[in-house]
PDB file of C-alpha atoms in Angstrom:
ATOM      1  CA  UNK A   1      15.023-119.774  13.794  1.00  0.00           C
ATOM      2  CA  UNK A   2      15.343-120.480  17.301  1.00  0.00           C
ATOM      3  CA  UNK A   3      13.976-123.236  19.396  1.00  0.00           C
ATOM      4  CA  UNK A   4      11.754-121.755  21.793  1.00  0.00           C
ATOM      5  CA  UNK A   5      11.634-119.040  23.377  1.00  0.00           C
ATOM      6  CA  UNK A   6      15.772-117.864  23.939  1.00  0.00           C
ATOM      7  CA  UNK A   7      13.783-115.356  27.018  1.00  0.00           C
ATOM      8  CA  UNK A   8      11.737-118.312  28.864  1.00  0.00           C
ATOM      9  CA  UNK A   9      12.685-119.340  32.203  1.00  0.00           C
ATOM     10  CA  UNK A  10      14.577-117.801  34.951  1.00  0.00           C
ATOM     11  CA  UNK A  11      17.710-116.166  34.035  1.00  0.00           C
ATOM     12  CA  UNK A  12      18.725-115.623  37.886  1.00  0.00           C
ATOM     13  CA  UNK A  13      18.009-119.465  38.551  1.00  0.00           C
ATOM     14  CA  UNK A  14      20.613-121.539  35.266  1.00  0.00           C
ATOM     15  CA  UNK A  15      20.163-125.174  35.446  1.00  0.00           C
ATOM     16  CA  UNK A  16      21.352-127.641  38.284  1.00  0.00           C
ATOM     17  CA  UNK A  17      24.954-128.352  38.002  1.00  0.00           C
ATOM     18  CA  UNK A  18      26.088-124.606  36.061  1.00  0.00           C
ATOM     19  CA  UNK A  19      26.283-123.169  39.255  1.00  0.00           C
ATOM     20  CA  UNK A  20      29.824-122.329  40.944  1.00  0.00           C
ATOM     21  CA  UNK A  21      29.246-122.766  44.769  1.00  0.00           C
ATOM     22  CA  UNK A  22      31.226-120.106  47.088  1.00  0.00           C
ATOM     23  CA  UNK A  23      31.853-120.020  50.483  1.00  0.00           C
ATOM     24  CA  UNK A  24      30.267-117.193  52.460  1.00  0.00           C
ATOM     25  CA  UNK A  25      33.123-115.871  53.568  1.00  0.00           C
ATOM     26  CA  UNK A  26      33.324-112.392  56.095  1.00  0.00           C
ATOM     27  CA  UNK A  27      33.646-109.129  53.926  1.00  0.00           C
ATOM     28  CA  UNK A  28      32.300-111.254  50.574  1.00  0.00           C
ATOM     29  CA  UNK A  29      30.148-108.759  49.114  1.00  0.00           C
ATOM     30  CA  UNK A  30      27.050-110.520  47.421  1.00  0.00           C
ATOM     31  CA  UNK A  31      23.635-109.274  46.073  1.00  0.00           C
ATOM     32  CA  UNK A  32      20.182-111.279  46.516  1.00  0.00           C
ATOM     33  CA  UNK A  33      19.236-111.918  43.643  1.00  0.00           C
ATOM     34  CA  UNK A  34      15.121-112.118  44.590  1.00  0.00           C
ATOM     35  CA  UNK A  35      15.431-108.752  46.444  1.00  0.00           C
ATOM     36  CA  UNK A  36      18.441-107.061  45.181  1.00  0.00           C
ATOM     37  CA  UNK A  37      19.769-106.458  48.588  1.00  0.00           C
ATOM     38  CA  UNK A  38      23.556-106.239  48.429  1.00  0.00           C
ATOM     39  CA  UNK A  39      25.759-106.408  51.132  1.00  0.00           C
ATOM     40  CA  UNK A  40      29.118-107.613  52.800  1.00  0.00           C
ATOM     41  CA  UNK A  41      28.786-111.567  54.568  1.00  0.00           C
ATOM     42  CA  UNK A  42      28.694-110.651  58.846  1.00  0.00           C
ATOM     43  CA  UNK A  43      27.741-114.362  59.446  1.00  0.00           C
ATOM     44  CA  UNK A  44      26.679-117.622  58.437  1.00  0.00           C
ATOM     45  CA  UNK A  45      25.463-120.922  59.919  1.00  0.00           C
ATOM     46  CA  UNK A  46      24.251-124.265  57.589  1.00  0.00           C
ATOM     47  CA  UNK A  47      21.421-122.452  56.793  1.00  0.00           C
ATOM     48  CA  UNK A  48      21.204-118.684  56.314  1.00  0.00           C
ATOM     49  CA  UNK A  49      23.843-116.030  55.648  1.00  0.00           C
ATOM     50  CA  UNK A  50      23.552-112.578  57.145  1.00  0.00           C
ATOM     51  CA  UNK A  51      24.303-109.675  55.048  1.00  0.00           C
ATOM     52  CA  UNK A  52      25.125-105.771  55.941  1.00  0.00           C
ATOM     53  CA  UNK A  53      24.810-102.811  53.375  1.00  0.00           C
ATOM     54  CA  UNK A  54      26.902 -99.764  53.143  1.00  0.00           C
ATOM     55  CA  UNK A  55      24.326 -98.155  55.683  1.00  0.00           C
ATOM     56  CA  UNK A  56      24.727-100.750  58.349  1.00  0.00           C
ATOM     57  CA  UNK A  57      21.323-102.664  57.713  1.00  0.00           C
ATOM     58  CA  UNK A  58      21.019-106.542  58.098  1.00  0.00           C
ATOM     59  CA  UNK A  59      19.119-109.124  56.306  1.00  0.00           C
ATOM     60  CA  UNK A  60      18.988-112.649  56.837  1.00  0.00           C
ATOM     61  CA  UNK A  61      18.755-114.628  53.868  1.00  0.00           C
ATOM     62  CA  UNK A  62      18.621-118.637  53.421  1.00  0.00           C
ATOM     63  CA  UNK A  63      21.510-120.563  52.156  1.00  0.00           C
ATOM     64  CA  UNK A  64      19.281-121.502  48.323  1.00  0.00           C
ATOM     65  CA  UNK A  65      20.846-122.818  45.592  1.00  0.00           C
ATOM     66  CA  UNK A  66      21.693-119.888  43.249  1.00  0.00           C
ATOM     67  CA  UNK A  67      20.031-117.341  45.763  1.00  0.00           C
ATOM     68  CA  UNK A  68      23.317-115.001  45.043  1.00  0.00           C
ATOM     69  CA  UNK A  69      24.842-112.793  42.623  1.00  0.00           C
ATOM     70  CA  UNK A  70      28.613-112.454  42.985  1.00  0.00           C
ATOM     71  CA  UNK A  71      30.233-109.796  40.479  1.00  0.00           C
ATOM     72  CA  UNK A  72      26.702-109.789  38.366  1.00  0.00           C
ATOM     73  CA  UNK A  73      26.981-114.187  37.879  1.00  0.00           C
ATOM     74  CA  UNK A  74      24.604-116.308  39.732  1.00  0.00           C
ATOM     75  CA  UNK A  75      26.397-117.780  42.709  1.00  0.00           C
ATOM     76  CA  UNK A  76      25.162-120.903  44.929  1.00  0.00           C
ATOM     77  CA  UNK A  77      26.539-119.448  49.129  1.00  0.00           C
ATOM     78  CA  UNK A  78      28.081-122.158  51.232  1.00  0.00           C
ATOM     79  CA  UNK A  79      28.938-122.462  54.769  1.00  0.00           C
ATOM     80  CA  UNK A  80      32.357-121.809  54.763  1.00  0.00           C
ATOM     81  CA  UNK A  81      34.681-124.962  56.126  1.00  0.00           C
ATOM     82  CA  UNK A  82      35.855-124.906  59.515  1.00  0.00           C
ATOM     83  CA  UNK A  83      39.186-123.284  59.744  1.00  0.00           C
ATOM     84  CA  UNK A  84      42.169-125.765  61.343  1.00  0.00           C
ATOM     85  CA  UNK A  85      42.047-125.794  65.107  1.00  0.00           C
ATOM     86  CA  UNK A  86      44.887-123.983  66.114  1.00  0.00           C
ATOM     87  CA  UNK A  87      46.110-122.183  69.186  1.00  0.00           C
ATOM     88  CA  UNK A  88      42.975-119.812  70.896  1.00  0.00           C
ATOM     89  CA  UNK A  89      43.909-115.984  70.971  1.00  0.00           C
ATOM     90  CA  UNK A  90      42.999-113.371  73.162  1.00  0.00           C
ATOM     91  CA  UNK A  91      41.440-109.980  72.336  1.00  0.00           C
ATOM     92  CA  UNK A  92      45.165-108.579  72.715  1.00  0.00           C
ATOM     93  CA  UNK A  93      46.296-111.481  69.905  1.00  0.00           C
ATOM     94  CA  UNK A  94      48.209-113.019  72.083  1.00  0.00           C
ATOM     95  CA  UNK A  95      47.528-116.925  72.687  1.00  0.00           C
ATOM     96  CA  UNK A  96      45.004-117.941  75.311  1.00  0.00           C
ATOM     97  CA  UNK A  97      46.198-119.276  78.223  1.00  0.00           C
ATOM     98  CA  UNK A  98      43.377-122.121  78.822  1.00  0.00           C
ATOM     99  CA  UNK A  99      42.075-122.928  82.337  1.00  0.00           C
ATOM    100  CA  UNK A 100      43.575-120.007  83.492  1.00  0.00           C
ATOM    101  CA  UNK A 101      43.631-119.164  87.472  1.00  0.00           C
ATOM    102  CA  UNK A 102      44.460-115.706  88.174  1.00  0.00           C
ATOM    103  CA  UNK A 103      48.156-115.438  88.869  1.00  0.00           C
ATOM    104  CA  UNK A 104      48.665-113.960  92.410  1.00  0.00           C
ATOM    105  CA  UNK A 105      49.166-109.885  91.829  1.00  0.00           C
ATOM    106  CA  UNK A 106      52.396-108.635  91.293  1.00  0.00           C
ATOM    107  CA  UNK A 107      53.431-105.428  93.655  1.00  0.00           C
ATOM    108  CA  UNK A 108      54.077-103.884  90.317  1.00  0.00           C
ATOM    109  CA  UNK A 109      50.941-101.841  88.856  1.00  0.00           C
ATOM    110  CA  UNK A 110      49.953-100.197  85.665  1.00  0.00           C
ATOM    111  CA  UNK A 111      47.771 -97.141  86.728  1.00  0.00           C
ATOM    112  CA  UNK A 112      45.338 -95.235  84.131  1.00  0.00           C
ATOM    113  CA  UNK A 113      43.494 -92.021  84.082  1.00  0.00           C
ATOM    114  CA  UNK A 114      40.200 -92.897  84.232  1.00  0.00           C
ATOM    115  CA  UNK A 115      37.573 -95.630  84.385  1.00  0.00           C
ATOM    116  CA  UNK A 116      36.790 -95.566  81.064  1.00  0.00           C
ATOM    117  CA  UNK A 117      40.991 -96.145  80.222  1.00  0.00           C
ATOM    118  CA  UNK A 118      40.768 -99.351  82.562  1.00  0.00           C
ATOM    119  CA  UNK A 119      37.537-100.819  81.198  1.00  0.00           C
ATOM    120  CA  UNK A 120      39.244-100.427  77.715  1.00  0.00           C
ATOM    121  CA  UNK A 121      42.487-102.006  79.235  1.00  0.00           C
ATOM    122  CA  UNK A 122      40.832-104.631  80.533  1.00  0.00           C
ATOM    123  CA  UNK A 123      38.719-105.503  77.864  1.00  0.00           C
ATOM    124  CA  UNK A 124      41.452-106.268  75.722  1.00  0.00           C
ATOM    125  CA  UNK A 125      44.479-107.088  77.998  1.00  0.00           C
ATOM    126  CA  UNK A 126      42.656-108.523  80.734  1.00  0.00           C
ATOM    127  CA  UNK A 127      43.763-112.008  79.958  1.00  0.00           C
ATOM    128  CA  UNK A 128      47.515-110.846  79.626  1.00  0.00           C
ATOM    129  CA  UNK A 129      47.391-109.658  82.901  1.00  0.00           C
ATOM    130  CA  UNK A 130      45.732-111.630  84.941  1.00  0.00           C
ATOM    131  CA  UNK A 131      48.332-114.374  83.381  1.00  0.00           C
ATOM    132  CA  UNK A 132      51.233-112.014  84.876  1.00  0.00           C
ATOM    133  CA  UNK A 133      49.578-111.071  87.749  1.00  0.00           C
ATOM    134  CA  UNK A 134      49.203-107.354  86.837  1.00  0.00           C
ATOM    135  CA  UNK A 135      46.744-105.086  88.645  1.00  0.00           C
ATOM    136  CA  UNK A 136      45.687-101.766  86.614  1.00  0.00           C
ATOM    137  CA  UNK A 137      44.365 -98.653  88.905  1.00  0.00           C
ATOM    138  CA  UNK A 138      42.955 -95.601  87.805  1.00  0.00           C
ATOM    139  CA  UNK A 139      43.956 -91.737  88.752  1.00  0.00           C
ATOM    140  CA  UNK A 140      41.106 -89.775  88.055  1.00  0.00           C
ATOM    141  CA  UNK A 141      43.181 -87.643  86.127  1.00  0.00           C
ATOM    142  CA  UNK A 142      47.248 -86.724  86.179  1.00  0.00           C
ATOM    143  CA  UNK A 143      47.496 -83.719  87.789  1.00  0.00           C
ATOM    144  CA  UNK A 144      48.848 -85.523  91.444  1.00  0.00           C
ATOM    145  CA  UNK A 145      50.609 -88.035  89.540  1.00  0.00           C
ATOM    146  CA  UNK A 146      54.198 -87.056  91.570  1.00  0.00           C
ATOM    147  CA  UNK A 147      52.441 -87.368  94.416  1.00  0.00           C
ATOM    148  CA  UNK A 148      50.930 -90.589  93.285  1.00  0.00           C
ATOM    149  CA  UNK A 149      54.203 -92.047  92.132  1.00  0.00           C
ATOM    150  CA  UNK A 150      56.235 -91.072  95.601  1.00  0.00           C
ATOM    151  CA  UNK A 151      53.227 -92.397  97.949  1.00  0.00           C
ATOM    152  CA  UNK A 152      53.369 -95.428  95.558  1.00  0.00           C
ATOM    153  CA  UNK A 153      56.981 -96.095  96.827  1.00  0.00           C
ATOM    154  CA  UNK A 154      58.902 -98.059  93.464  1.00  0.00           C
ATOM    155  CA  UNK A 155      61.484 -99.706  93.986  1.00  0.00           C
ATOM    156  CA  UNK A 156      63.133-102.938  91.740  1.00  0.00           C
ATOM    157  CA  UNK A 157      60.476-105.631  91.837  1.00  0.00           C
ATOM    158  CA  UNK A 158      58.117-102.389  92.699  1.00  0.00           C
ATOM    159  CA  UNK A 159      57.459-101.154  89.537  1.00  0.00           C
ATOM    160  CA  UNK A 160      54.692 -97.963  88.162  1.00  0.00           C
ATOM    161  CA  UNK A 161      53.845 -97.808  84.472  1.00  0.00           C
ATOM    162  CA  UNK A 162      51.336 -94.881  83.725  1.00  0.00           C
ATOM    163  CA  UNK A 163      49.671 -94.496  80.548  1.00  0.00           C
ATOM    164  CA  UNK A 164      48.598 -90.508  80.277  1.00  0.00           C
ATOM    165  CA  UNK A 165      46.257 -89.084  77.907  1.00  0.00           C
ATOM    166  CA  UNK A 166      47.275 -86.406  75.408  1.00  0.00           C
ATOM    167  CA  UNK A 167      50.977 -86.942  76.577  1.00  0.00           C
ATOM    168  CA  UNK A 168      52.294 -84.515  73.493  1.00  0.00           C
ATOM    169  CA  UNK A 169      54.907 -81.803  73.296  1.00  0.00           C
ATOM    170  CA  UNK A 170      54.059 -78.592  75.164  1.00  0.00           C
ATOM    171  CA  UNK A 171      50.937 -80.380  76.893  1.00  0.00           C
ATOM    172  CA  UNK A 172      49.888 -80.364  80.591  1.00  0.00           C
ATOM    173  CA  UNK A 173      50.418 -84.255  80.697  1.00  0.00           C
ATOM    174  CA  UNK A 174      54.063 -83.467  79.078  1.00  0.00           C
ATOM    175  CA  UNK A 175      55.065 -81.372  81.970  1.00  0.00           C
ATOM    176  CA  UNK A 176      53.637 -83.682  84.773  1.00  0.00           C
ATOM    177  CA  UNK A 177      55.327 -86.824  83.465  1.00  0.00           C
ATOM    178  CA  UNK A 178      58.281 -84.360  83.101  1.00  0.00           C
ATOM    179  CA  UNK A 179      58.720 -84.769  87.220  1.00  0.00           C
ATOM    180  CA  UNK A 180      58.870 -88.482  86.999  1.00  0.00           C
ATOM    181  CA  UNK A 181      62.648 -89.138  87.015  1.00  0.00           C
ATOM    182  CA  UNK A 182      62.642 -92.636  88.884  1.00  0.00           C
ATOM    183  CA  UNK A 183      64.058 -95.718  86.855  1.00  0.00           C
ATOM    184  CA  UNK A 184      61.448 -97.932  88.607  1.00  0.00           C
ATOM    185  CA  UNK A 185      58.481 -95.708  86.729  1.00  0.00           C
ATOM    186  CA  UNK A 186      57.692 -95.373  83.039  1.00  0.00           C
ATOM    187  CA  UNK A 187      55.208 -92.654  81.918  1.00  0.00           C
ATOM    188  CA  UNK A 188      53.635 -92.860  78.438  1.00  0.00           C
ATOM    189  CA  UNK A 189      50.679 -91.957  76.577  1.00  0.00           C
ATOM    190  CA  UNK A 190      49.309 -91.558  73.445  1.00  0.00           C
ATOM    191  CA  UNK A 191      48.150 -88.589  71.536  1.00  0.00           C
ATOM    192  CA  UNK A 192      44.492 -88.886  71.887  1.00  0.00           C
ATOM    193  CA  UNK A 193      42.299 -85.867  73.961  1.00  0.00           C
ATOM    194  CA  UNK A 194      40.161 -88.877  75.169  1.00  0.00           C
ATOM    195  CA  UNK A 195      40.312 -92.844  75.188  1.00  0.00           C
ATOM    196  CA  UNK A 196      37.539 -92.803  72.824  1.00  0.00           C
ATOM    197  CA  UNK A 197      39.866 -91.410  70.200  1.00  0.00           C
ATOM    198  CA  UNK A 198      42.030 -94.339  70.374  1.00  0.00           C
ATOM    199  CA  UNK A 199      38.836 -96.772  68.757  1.00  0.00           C
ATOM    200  CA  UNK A 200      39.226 -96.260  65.496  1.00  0.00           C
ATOM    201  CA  UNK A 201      36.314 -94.286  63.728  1.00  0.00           C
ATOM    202  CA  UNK A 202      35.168 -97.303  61.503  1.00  0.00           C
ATOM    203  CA  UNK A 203      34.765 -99.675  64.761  1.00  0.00           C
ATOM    204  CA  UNK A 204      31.641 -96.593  64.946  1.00  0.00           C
ATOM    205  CA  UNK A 205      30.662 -96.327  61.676  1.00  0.00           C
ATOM    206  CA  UNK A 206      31.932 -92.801  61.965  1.00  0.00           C
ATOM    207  CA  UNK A 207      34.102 -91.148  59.298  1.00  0.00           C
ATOM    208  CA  UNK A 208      36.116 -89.962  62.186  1.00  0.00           C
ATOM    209  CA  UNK A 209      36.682 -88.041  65.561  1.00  0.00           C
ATOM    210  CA  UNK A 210      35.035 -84.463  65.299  1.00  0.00           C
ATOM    211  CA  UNK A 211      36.856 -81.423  66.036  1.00  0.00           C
ATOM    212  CA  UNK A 212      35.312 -79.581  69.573  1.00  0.00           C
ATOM    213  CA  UNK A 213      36.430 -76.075  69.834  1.00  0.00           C
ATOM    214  CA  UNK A 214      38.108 -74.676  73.088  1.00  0.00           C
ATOM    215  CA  UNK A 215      35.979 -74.291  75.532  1.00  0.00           C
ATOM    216  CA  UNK A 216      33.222 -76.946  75.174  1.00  0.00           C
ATOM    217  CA  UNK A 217      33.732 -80.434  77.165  1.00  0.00           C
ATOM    218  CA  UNK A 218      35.216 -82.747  74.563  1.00  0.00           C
ATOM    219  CA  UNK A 219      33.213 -85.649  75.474  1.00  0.00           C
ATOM    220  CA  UNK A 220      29.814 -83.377  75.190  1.00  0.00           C
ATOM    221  CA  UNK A 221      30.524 -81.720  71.929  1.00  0.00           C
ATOM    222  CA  UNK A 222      31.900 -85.403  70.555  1.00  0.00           C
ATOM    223  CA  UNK A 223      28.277 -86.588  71.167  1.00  0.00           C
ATOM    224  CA  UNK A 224      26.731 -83.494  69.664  1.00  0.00           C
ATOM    225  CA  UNK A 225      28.835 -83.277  66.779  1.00  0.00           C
ATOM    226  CA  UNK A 226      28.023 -86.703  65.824  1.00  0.00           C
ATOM    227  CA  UNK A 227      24.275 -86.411  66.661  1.00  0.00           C
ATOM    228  CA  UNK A 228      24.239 -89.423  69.086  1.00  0.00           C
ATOM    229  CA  UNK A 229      20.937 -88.378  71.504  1.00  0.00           C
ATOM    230  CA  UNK A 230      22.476 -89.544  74.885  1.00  0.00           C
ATOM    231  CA  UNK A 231      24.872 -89.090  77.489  1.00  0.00           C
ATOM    232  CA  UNK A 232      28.627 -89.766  78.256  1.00  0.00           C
ATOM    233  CA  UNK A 233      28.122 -92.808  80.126  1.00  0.00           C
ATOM    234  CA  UNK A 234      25.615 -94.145  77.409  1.00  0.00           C
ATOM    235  CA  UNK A 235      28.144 -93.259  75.087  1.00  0.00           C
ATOM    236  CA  UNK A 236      30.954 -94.958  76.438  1.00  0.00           C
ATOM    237  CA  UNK A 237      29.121 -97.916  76.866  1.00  0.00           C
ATOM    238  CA  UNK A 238      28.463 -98.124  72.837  1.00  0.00           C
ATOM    239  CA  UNK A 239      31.855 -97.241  71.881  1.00  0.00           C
ATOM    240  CA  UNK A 240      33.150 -99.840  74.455  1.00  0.00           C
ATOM    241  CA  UNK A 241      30.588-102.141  73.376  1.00  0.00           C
ATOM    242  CA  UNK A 242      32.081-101.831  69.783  1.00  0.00           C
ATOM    243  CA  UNK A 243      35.569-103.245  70.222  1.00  0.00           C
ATOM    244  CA  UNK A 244      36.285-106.567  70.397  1.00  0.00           C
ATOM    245  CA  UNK A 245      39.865-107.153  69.626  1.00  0.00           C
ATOM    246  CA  UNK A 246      42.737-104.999  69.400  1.00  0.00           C
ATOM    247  CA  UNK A 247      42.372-104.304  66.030  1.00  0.00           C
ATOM    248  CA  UNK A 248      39.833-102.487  67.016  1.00  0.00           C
ATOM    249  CA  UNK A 249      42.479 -99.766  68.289  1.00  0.00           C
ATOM    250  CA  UNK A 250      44.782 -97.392  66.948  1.00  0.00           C
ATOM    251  CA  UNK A 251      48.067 -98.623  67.279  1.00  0.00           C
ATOM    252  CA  UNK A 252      49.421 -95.370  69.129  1.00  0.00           C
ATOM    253  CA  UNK A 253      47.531 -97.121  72.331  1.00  0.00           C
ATOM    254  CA  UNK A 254      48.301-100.639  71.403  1.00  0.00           C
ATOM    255  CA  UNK A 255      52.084-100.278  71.629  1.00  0.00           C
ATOM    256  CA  UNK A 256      52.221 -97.813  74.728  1.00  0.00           C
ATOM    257  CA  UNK A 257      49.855-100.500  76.889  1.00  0.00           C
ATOM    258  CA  UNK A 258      52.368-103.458  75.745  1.00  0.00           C
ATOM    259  CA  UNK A 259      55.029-101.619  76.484  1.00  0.00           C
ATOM    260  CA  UNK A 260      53.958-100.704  80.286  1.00  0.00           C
ATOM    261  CA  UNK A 261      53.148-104.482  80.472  1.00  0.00           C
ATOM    262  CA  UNK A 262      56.863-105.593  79.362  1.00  0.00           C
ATOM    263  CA  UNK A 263      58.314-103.060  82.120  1.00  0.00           C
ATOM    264  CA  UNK A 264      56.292-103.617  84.945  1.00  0.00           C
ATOM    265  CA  UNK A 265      56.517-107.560  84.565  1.00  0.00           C
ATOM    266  CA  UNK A 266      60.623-107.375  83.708  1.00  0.00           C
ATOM    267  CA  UNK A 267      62.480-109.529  85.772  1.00  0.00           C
ATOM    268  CA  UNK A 268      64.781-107.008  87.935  1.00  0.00           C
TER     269      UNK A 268
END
């Protein structure tokens, strides 16, 4: 016979002191036990923990003890310790210069395509080069880029880097930054149609870049492949509005900007 009843009480809810406590660490993937809303840790302050499902959906839910179930076992969430204080990094990784004044501009530049290939230069590598003194133009397109380069003028202490779009074998961009023969220049690219490509797809939420047949503007038929109900520039401004750090990129772009921003700040 047992003593009482073995099913009274609240399973979810074990005595004080049973209870492992866990820190609500990003990525942890917990379930509520009330609710049964499970989800990945986003953020957490003394009090509540935010949660996100496979779907992208947010909860709040407050910090209570044995509110969680982690791997099926009732789980108490903490506020995770504050890591070391440590060098601050920029959205490139690279450490933060603090109290930083804008270094006077170099004569050297790093010129881009387009607007939206400087916004996404800057938003990550701004720092860098405004500690080098690097100014980064934009060509509305390649297709004047010899003309570009020789109106430019480089020179030693002059120096061009270009980063081209699409720069593969056999393209249009190929050929162009074929022309370029001057030691003071350095043309590269990265495989992507569009800058978009180069945020990855999960950044999105996406399970990747669609296909657009010949023929249809890439950025249009990205939008309407993927369903999103607005235009480019609305576009842009939620895939820019995405990325935060370079990890955010695909490391085809990551190494071709760092590499213009070695040559064009090389000491002659």
């Amino acid at each position: 016979m047992y003593e009482g009843d073995v099913l009274a009480g609240n399973w979810r809810r074990p005595g004080k002191g049973k209870i492992p406590k866990v820190p609500a660490e990003p990525e942890l993937v917990v379930e509520d036990a009330d609710s049964g809303f499970c989800g990945a840790v986003v953020a957490c302050d003394k009090e509540a923990v935010t949660l996100e499902d496979r779907f992208g959906k947010r909860r709040l839910f407050p910090l209570a003890p044995a509110a969680f179930l982690l791997e099926g076992k009732p789980v108490t969430l903490v506020r995770p310790a504050a890591a070391p204080a440590g060098p601050t990094r920029s959205a490139s990784g690279s450490i933060a210069v603090q109290g930083l004044r804008a270094r006077v501009a170099r004569q050297s530049r790093i010129y881009v395509e387009g607007v939206h290939d400087a916004a996404l230069v800057e938003k990550i590598w701004g720092h860098d080069l405004r500690v080098e003194g690097v100014v980064v133009e934009y060509l509305e397109g390649v297709d004047h880029l010899p003309a570009i380069v020789e109106e430019f003028g480089p020179e030693p202490g002059r120096r061009l880097g270009v980063l081209v779009d699409h720069l593969v074998p056999g393209s249009k961009e190929s050929r162009i930054a074929a022309e370029i023969t001057s030691p003071d220049v350095l043309v590269v690219g990265h495989p992507y149609v569009d800058i978009w490509q180069a945020v990855k797809p999960s950044v999105l939420r996406i399970p990747g870049w669609p296909d657009v047949p010949r023929g249809v503007p890439w950025k249009e038929g990205v939008i309407a492949a993927l369903g999103w109900r607005m235009e480019p520039a609305q576009a842009w401004r939620r895939i820019l509005g995405a990325v935060s750090t370079y990890t955010d990129l695909e490391p085809e772009l990551l190494g071709r900007v760092e590499e213009l921003i070695d040559f064009v700040t090389e000491t002659p």
